[in-house]
PDB file of C-alpha atoms in Angstrom:
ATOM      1  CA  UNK A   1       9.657 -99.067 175.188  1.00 61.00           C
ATOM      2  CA  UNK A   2       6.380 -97.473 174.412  1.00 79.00           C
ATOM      3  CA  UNK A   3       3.768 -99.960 174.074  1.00 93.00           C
ATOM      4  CA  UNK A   4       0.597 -97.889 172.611  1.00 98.00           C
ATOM      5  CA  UNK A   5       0.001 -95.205 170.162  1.00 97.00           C
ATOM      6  CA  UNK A   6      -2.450 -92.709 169.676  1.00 98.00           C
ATOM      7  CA  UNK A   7      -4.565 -93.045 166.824  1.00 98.00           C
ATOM      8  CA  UNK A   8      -5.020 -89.285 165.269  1.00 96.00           C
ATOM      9  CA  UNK A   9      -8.454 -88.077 164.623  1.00 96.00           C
ATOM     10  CA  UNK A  10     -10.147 -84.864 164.844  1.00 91.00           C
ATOM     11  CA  UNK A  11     -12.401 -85.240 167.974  1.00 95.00           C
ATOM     12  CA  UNK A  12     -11.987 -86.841 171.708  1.00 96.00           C
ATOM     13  CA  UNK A  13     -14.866 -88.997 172.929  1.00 98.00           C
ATOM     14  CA  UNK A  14     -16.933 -87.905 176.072  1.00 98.00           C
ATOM     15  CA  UNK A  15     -17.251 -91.372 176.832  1.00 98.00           C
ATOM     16  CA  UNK A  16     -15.893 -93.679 174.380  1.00 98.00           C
ATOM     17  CA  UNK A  17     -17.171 -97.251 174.828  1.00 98.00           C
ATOM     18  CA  UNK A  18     -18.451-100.359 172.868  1.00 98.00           C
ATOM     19  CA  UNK A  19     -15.098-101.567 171.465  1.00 98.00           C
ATOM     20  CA  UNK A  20     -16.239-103.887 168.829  1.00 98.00           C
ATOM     21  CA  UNK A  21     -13.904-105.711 165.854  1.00 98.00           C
ATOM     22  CA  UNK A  22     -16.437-106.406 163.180  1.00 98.00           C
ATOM     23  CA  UNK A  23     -14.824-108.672 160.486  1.00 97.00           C
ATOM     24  CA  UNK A  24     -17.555-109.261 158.318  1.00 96.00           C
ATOM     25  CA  UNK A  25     -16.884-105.044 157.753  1.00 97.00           C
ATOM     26  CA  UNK A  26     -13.161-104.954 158.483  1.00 98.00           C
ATOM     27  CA  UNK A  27     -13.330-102.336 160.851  1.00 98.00           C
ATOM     28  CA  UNK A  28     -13.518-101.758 164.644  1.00 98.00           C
ATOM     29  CA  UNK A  29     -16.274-100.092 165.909  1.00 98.00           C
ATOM     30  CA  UNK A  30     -16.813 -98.127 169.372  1.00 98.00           C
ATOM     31  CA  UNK A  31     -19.185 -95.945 170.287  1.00 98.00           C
ATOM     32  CA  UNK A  32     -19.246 -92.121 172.102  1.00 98.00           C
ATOM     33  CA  UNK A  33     -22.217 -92.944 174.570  1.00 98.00           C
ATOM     34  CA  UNK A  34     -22.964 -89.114 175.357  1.00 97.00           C
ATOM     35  CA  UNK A  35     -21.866 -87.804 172.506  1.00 98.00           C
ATOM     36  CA  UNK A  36     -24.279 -89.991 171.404  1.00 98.00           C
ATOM     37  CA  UNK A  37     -22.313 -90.671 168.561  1.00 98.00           C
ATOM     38  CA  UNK A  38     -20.708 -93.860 166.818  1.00 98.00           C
ATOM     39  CA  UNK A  39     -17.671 -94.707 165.658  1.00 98.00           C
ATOM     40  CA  UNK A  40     -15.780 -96.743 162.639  1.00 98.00           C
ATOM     41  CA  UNK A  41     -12.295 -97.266 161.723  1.00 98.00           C
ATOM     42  CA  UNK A  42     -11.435 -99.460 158.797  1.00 98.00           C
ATOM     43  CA  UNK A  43      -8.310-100.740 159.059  1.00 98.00           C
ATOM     44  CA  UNK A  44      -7.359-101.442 155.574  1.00 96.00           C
ATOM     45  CA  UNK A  45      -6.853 -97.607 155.283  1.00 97.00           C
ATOM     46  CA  UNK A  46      -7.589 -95.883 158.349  1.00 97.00           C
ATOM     47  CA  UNK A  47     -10.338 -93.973 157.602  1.00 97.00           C
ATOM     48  CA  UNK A  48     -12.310 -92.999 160.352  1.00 98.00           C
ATOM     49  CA  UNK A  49     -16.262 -92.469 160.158  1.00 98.00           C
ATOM     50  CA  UNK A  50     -18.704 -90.562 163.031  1.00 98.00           C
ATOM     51  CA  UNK A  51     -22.056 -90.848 162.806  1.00 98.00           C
ATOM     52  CA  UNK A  52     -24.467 -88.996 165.047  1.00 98.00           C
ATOM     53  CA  UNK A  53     -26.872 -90.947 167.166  1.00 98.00           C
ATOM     54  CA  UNK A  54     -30.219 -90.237 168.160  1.00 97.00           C
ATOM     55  CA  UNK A  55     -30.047 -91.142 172.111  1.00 97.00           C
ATOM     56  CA  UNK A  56     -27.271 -92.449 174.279  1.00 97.00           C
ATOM     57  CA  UNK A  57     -25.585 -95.540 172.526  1.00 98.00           C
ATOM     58  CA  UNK A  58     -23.908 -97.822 175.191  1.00 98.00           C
ATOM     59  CA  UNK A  59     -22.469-100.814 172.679  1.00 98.00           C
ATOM     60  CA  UNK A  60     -23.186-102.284 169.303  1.00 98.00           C
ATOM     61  CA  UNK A  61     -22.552-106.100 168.129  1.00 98.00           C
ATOM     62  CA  UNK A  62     -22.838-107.371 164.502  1.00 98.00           C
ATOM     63  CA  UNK A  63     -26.075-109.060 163.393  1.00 98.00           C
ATOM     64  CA  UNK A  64     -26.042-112.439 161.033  1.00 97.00           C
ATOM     65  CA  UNK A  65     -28.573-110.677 159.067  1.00 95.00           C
ATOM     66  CA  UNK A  66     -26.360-107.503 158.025  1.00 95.00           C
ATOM     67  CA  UNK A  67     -25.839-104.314 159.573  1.00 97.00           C
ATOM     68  CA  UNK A  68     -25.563-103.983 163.380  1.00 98.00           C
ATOM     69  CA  UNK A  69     -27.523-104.541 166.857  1.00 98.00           C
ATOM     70  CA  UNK A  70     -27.410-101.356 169.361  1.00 98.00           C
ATOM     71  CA  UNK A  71     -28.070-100.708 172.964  1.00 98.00           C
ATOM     72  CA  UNK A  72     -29.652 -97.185 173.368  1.00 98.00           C
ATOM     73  CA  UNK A  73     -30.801 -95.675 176.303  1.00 97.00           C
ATOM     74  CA  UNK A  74     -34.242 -96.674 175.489  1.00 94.00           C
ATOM     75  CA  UNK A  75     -33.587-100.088 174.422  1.00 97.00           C
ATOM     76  CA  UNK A  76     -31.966-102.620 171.461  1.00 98.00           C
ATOM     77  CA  UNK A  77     -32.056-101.452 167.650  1.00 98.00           C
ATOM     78  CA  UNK A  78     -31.069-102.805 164.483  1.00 98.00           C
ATOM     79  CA  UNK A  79     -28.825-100.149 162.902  1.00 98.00           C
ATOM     80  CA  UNK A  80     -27.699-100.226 159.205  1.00 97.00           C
ATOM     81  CA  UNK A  81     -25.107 -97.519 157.891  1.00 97.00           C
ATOM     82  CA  UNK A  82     -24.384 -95.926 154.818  1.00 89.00           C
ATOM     83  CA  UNK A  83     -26.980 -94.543 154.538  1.00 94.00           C
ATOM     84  CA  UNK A  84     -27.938 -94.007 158.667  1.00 97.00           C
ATOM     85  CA  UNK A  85     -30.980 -95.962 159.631  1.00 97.00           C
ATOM     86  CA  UNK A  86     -32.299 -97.151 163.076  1.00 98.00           C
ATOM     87  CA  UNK A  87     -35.386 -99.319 163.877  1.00 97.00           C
ATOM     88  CA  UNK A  88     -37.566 -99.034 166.642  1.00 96.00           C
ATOM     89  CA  UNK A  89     -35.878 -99.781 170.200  1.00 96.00           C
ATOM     90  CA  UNK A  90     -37.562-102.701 171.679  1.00 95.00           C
ATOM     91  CA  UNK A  91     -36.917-101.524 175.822  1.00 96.00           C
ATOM     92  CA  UNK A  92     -36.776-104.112 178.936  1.00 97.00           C
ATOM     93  CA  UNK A  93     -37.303-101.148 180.965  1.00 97.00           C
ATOM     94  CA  UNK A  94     -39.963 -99.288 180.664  1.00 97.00           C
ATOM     95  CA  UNK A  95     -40.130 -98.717 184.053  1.00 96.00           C
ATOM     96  CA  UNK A  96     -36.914 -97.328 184.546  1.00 97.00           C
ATOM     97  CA  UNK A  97     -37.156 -94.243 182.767  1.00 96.00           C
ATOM     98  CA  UNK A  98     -34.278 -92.757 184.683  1.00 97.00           C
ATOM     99  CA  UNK A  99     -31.796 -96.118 183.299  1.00 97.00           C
ATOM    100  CA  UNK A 100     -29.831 -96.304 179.938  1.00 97.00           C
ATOM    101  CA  UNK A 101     -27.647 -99.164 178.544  1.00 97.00           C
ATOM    102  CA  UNK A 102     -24.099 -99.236 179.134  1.00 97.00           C
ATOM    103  CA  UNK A 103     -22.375-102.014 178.003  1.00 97.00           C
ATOM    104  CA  UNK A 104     -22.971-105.267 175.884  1.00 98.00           C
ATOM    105  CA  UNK A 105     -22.063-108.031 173.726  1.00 98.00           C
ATOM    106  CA  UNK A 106     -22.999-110.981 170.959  1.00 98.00           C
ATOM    107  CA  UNK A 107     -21.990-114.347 172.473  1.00 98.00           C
ATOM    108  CA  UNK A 108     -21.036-117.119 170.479  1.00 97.00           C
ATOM    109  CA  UNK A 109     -24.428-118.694 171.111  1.00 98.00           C
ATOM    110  CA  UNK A 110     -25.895-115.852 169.429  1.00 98.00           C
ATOM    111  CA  UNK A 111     -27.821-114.221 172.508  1.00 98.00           C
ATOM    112  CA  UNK A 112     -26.678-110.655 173.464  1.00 98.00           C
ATOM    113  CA  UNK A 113     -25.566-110.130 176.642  1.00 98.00           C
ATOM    114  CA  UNK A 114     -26.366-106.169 177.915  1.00 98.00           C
ATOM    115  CA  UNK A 115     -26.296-104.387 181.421  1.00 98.00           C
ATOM    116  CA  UNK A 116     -28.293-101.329 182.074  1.00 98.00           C
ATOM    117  CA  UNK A 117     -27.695 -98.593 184.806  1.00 98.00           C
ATOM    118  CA  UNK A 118     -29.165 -95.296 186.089  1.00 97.00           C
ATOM    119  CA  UNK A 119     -28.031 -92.326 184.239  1.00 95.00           C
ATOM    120  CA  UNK A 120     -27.361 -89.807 186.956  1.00 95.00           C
ATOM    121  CA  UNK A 121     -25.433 -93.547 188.616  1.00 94.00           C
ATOM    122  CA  UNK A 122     -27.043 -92.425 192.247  1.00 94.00           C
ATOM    123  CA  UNK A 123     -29.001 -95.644 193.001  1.00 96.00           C
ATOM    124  CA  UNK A 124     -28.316 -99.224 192.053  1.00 97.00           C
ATOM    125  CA  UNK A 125     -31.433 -99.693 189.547  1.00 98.00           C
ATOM    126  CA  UNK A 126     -29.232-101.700 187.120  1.00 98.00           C
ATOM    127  CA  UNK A 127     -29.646-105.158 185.936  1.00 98.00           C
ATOM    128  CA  UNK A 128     -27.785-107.336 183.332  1.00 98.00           C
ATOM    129  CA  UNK A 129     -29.729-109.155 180.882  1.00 98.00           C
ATOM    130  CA  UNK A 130     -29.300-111.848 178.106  1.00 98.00           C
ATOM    131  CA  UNK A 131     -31.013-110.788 174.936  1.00 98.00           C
ATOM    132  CA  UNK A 132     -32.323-114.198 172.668  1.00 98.00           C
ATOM    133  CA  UNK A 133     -32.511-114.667 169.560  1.00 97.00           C
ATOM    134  CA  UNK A 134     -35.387-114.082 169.492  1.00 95.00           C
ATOM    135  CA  UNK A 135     -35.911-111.317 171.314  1.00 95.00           C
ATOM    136  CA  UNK A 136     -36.799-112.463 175.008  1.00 97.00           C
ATOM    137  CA  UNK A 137     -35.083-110.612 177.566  1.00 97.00           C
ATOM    138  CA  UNK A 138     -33.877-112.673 180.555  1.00 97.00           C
ATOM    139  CA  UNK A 139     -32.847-110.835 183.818  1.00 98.00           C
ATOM    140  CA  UNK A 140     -29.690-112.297 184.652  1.00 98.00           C
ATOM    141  CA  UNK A 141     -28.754-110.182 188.032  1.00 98.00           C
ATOM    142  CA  UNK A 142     -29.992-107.113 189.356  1.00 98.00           C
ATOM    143  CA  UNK A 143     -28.829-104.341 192.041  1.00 98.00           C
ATOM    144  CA  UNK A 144     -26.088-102.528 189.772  1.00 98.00           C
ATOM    145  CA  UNK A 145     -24.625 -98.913 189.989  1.00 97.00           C
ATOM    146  CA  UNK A 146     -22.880 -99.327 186.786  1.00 98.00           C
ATOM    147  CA  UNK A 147     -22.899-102.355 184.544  1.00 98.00           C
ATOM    148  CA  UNK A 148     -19.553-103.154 182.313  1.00 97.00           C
ATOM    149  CA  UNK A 149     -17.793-105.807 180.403  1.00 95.00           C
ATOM    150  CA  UNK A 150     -19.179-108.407 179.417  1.00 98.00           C
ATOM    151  CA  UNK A 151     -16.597-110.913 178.475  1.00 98.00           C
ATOM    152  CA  UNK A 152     -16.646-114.607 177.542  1.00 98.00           C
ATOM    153  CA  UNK A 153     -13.741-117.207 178.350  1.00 98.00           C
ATOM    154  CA  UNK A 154     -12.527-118.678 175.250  1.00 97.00           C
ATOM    155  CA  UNK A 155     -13.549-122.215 177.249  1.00 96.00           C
ATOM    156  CA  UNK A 156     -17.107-121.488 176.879  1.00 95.00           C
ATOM    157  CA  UNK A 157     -17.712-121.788 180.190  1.00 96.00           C
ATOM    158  CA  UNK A 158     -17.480-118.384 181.992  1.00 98.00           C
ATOM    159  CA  UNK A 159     -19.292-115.376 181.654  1.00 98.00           C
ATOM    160  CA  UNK A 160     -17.331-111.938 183.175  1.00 98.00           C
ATOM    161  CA  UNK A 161     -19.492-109.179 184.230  1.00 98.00           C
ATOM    162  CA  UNK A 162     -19.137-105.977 186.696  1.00 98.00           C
ATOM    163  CA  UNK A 163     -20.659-103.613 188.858  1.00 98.00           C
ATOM    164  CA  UNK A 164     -17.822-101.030 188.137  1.00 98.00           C
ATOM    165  CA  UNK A 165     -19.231 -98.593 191.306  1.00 96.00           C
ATOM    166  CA  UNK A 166     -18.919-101.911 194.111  1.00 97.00           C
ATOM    167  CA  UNK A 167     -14.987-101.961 192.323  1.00 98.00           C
ATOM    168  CA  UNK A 168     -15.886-105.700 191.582  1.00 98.00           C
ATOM    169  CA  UNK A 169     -15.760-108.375 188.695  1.00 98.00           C
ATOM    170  CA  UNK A 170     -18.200-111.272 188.720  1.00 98.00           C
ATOM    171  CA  UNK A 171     -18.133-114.230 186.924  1.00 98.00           C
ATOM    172  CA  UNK A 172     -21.095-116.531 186.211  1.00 98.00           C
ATOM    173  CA  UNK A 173     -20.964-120.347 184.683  1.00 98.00           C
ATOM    174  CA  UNK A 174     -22.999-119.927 181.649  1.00 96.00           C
ATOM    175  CA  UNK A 175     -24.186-121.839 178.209  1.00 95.00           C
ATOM    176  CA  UNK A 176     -26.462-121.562 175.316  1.00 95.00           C
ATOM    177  CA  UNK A 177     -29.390-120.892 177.552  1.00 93.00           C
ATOM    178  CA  UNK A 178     -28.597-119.037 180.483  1.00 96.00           C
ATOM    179  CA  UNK A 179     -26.035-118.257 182.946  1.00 97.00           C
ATOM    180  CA  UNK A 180     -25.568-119.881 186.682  1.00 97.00           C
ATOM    181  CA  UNK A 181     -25.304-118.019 189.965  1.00 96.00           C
ATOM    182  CA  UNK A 182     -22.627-115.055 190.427  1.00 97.00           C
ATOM    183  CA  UNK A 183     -19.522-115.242 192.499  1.00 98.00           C
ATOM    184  CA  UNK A 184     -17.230-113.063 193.049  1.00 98.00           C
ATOM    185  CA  UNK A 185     -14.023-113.141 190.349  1.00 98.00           C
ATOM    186  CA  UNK A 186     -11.630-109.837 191.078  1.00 98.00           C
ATOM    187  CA  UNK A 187     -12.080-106.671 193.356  1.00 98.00           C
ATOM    188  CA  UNK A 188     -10.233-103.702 192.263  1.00 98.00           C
ATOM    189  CA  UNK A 189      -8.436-101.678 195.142  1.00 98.00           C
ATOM    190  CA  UNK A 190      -9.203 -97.837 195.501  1.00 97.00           C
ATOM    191  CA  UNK A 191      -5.709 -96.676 193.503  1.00 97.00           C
ATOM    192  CA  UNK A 192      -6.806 -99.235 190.915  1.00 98.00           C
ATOM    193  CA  UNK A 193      -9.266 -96.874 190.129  1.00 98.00           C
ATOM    194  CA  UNK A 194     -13.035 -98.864 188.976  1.00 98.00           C
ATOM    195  CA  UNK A 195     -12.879-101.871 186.419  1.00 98.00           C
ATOM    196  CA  UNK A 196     -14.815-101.028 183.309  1.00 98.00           C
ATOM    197  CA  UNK A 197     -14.934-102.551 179.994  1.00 98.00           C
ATOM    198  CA  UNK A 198     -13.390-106.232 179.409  1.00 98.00           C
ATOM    199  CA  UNK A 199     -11.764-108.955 177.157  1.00 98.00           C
ATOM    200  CA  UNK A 200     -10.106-111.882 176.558  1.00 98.00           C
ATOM    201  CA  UNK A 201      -7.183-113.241 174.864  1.00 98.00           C
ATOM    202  CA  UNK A 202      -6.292-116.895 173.401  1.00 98.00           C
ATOM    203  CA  UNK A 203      -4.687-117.757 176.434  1.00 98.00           C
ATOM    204  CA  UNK A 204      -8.399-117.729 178.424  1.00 98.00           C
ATOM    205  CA  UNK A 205      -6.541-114.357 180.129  1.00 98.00           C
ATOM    206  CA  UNK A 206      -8.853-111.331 180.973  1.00 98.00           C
ATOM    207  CA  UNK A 207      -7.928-107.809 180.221  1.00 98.00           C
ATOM    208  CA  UNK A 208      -9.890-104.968 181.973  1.00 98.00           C
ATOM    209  CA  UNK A 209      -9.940-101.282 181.384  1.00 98.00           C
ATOM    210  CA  UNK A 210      -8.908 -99.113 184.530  1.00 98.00           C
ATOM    211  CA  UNK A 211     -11.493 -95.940 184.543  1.00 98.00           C
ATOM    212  CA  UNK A 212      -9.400 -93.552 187.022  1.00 98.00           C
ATOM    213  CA  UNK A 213      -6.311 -95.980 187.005  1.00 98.00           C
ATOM    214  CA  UNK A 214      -4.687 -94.942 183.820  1.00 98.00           C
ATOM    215  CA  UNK A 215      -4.196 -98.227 182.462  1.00 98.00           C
ATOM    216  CA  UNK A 216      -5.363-101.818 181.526  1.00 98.00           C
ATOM    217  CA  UNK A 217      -4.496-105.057 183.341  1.00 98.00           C
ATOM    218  CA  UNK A 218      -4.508-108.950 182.134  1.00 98.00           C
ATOM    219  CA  UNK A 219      -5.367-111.207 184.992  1.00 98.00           C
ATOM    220  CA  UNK A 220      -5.216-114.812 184.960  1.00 98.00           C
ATOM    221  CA  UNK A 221      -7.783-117.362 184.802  1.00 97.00           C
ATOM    222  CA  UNK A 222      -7.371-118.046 188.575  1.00 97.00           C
ATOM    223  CA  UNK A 223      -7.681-113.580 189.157  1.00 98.00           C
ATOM    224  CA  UNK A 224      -4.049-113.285 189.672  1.00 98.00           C
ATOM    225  CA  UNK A 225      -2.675-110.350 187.781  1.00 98.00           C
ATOM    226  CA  UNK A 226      -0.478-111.027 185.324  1.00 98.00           C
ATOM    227  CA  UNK A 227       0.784-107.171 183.829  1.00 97.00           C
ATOM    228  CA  UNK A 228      -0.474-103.948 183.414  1.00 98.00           C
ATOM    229  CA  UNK A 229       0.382-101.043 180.742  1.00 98.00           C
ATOM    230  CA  UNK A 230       0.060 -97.823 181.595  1.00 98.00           C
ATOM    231  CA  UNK A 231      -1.444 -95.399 179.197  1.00 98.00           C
ATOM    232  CA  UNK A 232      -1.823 -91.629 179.045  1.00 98.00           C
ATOM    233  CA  UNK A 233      -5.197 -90.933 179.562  1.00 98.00           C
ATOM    234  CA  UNK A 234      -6.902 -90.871 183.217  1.00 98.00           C
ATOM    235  CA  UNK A 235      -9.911 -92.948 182.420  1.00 98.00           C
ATOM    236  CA  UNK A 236      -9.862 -96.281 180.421  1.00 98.00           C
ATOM    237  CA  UNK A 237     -12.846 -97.440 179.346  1.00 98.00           C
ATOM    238  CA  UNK A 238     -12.983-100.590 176.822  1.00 98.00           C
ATOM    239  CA  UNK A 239     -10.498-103.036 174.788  1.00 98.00           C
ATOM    240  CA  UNK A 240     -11.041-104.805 171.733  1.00 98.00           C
ATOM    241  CA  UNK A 241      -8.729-107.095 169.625  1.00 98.00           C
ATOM    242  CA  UNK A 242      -9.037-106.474 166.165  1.00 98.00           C
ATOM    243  CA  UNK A 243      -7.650-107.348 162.481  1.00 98.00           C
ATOM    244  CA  UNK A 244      -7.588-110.758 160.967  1.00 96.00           C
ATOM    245  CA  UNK A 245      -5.076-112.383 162.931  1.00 98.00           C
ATOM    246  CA  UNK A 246      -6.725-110.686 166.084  1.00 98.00           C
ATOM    247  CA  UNK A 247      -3.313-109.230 167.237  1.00 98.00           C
ATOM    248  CA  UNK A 248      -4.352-105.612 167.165  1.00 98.00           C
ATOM    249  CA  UNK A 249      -5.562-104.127 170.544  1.00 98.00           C
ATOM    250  CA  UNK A 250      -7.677-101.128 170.452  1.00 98.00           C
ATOM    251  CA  UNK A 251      -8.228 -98.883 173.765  1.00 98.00           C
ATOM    252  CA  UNK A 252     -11.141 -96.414 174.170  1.00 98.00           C
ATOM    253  CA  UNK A 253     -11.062 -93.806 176.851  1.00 98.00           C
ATOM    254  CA  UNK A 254     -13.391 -91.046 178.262  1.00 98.00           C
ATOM    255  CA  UNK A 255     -12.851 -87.244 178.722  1.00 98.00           C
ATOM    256  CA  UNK A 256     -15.870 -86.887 181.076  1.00 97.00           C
ATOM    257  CA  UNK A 257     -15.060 -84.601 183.826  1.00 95.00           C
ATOM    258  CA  UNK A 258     -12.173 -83.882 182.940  1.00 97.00           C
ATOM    259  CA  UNK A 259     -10.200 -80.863 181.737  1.00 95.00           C
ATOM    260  CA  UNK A 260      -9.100 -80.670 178.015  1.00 92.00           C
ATOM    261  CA  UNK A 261      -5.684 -82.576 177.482  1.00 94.00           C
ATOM    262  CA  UNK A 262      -4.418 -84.873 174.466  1.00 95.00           C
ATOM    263  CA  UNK A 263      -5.022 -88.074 175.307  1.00 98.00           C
ATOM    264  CA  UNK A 264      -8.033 -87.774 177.397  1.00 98.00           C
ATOM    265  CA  UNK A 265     -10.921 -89.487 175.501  1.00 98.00           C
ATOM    266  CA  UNK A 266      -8.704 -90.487 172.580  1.00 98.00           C
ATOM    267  CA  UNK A 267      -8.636 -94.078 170.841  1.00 98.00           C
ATOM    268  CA  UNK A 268      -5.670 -96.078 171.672  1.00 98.00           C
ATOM    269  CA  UNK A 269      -3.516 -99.098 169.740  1.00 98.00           C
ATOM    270  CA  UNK A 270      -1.319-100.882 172.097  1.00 98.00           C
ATOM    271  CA  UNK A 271       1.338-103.920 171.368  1.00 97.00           C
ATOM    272  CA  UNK A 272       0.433-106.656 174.066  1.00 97.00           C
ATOM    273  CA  UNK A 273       1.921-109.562 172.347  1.00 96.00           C
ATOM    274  CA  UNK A 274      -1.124-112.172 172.791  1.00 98.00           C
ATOM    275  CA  UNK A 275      -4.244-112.375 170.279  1.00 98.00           C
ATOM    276  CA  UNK A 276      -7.959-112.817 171.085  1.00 98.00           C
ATOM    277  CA  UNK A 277     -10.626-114.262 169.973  1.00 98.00           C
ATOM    278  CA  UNK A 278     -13.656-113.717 167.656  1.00 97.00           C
ATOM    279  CA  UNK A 279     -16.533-111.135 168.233  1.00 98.00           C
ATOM    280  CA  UNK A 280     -20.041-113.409 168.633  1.00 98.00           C
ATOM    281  CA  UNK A 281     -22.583-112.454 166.127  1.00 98.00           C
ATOM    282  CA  UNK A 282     -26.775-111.340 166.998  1.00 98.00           C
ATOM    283  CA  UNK A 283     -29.122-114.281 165.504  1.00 98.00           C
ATOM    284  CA  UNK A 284     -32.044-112.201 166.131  1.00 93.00           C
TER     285      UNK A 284
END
């Protein structure tokens, strides 16, 4: 039985990323971080919008005050759509001219939660920060080739986060205010390819992408793995559960260095049988 589906559009992403379900908009969002370009399906009908952005966009959350909250390569933006604006970025690394952001998310504290990584991902000049309210950046970690997830336990009380380039998954005790020392959660073996973007279900479960494993995997709360599904495209990059029941899973993928197929940096619905749980939302 085939448990996915294509969704049809008229363009692959270099680097699709970001998965976001937005239900305030009733659409899932996900961004093309090279392109730079972002992404929104609505799923009463399908449609499917692109706008261009103007640097690399590594993830977007929603904000409580409308519109969205983006991480460029030169820091965090509002962005509002329809029509296309974008504030100023407000950058934690000014230093690190060479870095961009990767991956992020809204907890359900309302802090953002971001990692950062070097663009030509030679050196380990990444860090992962939490973003307040309002707007004081905390370094969380540092030392990173390439930042992914993050993901939140549906407990509270775990925070998921990984250096995709060590093949690793951390996870750090965290609350409203902060987040506890890192330990390490899951290592992925070499034909597992390099854990990349993350989730959870209901169940407290964690389900990571596979970038050059061809698939995504739920693990347990205890690391064990659980299942994995296979999926046609070489390099998984994010999931997202989406709709208001949160029983639609949506897959991104990349296309980056490799030749031109079909499925290859295409957006992906696959039947898991579980639900998730709710997007967290910017305060700031």
């Amino acid at each position: 039985m085939t448990l996915w589906r294509k969704i049809e559009r008229g363009v692959r992403d270099t680097l699709g990323e970001g998965a976001l379900w937005c239900e305030r908009d009733g659409a899932f969002y996900w961004v093309d971080i090279l392109a730079p370009a972002l992404n929104r399906m609505t799923l009463a009908d399908g449609e499917i919008t692109r706008w261009d952005m103007p640097a690399p966009l590594g993830w977007v959350a929603q904000r409580a005050s409308g519109g969205l909250i983006g991480g460029f390569r030169d820091g965090v933006a509002a962005i509002s759509l329809d029509p296309l604006t974008v504030a100023p970025r407000h950058d934690p690394e000014p230093h690190l001219p060479g870095n961009r952001m990767n991956d992020g998310k809204a907890d359900h504290h309302g802090a953002i939660w971001c990692g950062t990584m070097e663009m030509a991902e030679e050196n380990a000049t990444g860090s992962f920060y939490r973003l307040s309210p309002d707007r004081e950046w905390q370094v969380i970690d540092t030392g990173y080739t390439v930042t992914n997830g993050p993901a939140f336990s549906p407990c509270g009380n775990w925070l998921y986060h990984t250096d995709s380039g060590r093949r690793t998954i951390y996870r750090f005790p965290f609350d409203a205010t902060g987040a506890g020392a890192r330990e390490e959660f899951i290592r992925f073996s070499e034909e597992d390819g390099y854990p990349d973007g993350m989730t959870t279900d209901a169940e407290g479960f964690l389900w990571v992408a596979h970038w050059d494993g061809g698939r995504i995997s739920r693990f347990a709360p205890d690391g064990t793995r659980d299942r994995s599904i296979e999926l046609p495209a070489r390099r998984i990059t994010n999931i997202a559960f989406a709709g208001a029941n949160l029983d639609r899973m949506f897959v991104t993928s990349a296309s980056k260095g490799l030749p031109e197929s079909e499925f290859d940096g295409a957006l992906f619905e696959v039947d898991c049988g579980v639900t998730g749980n709710p997007a967290g939302t910017y305060l700031g």
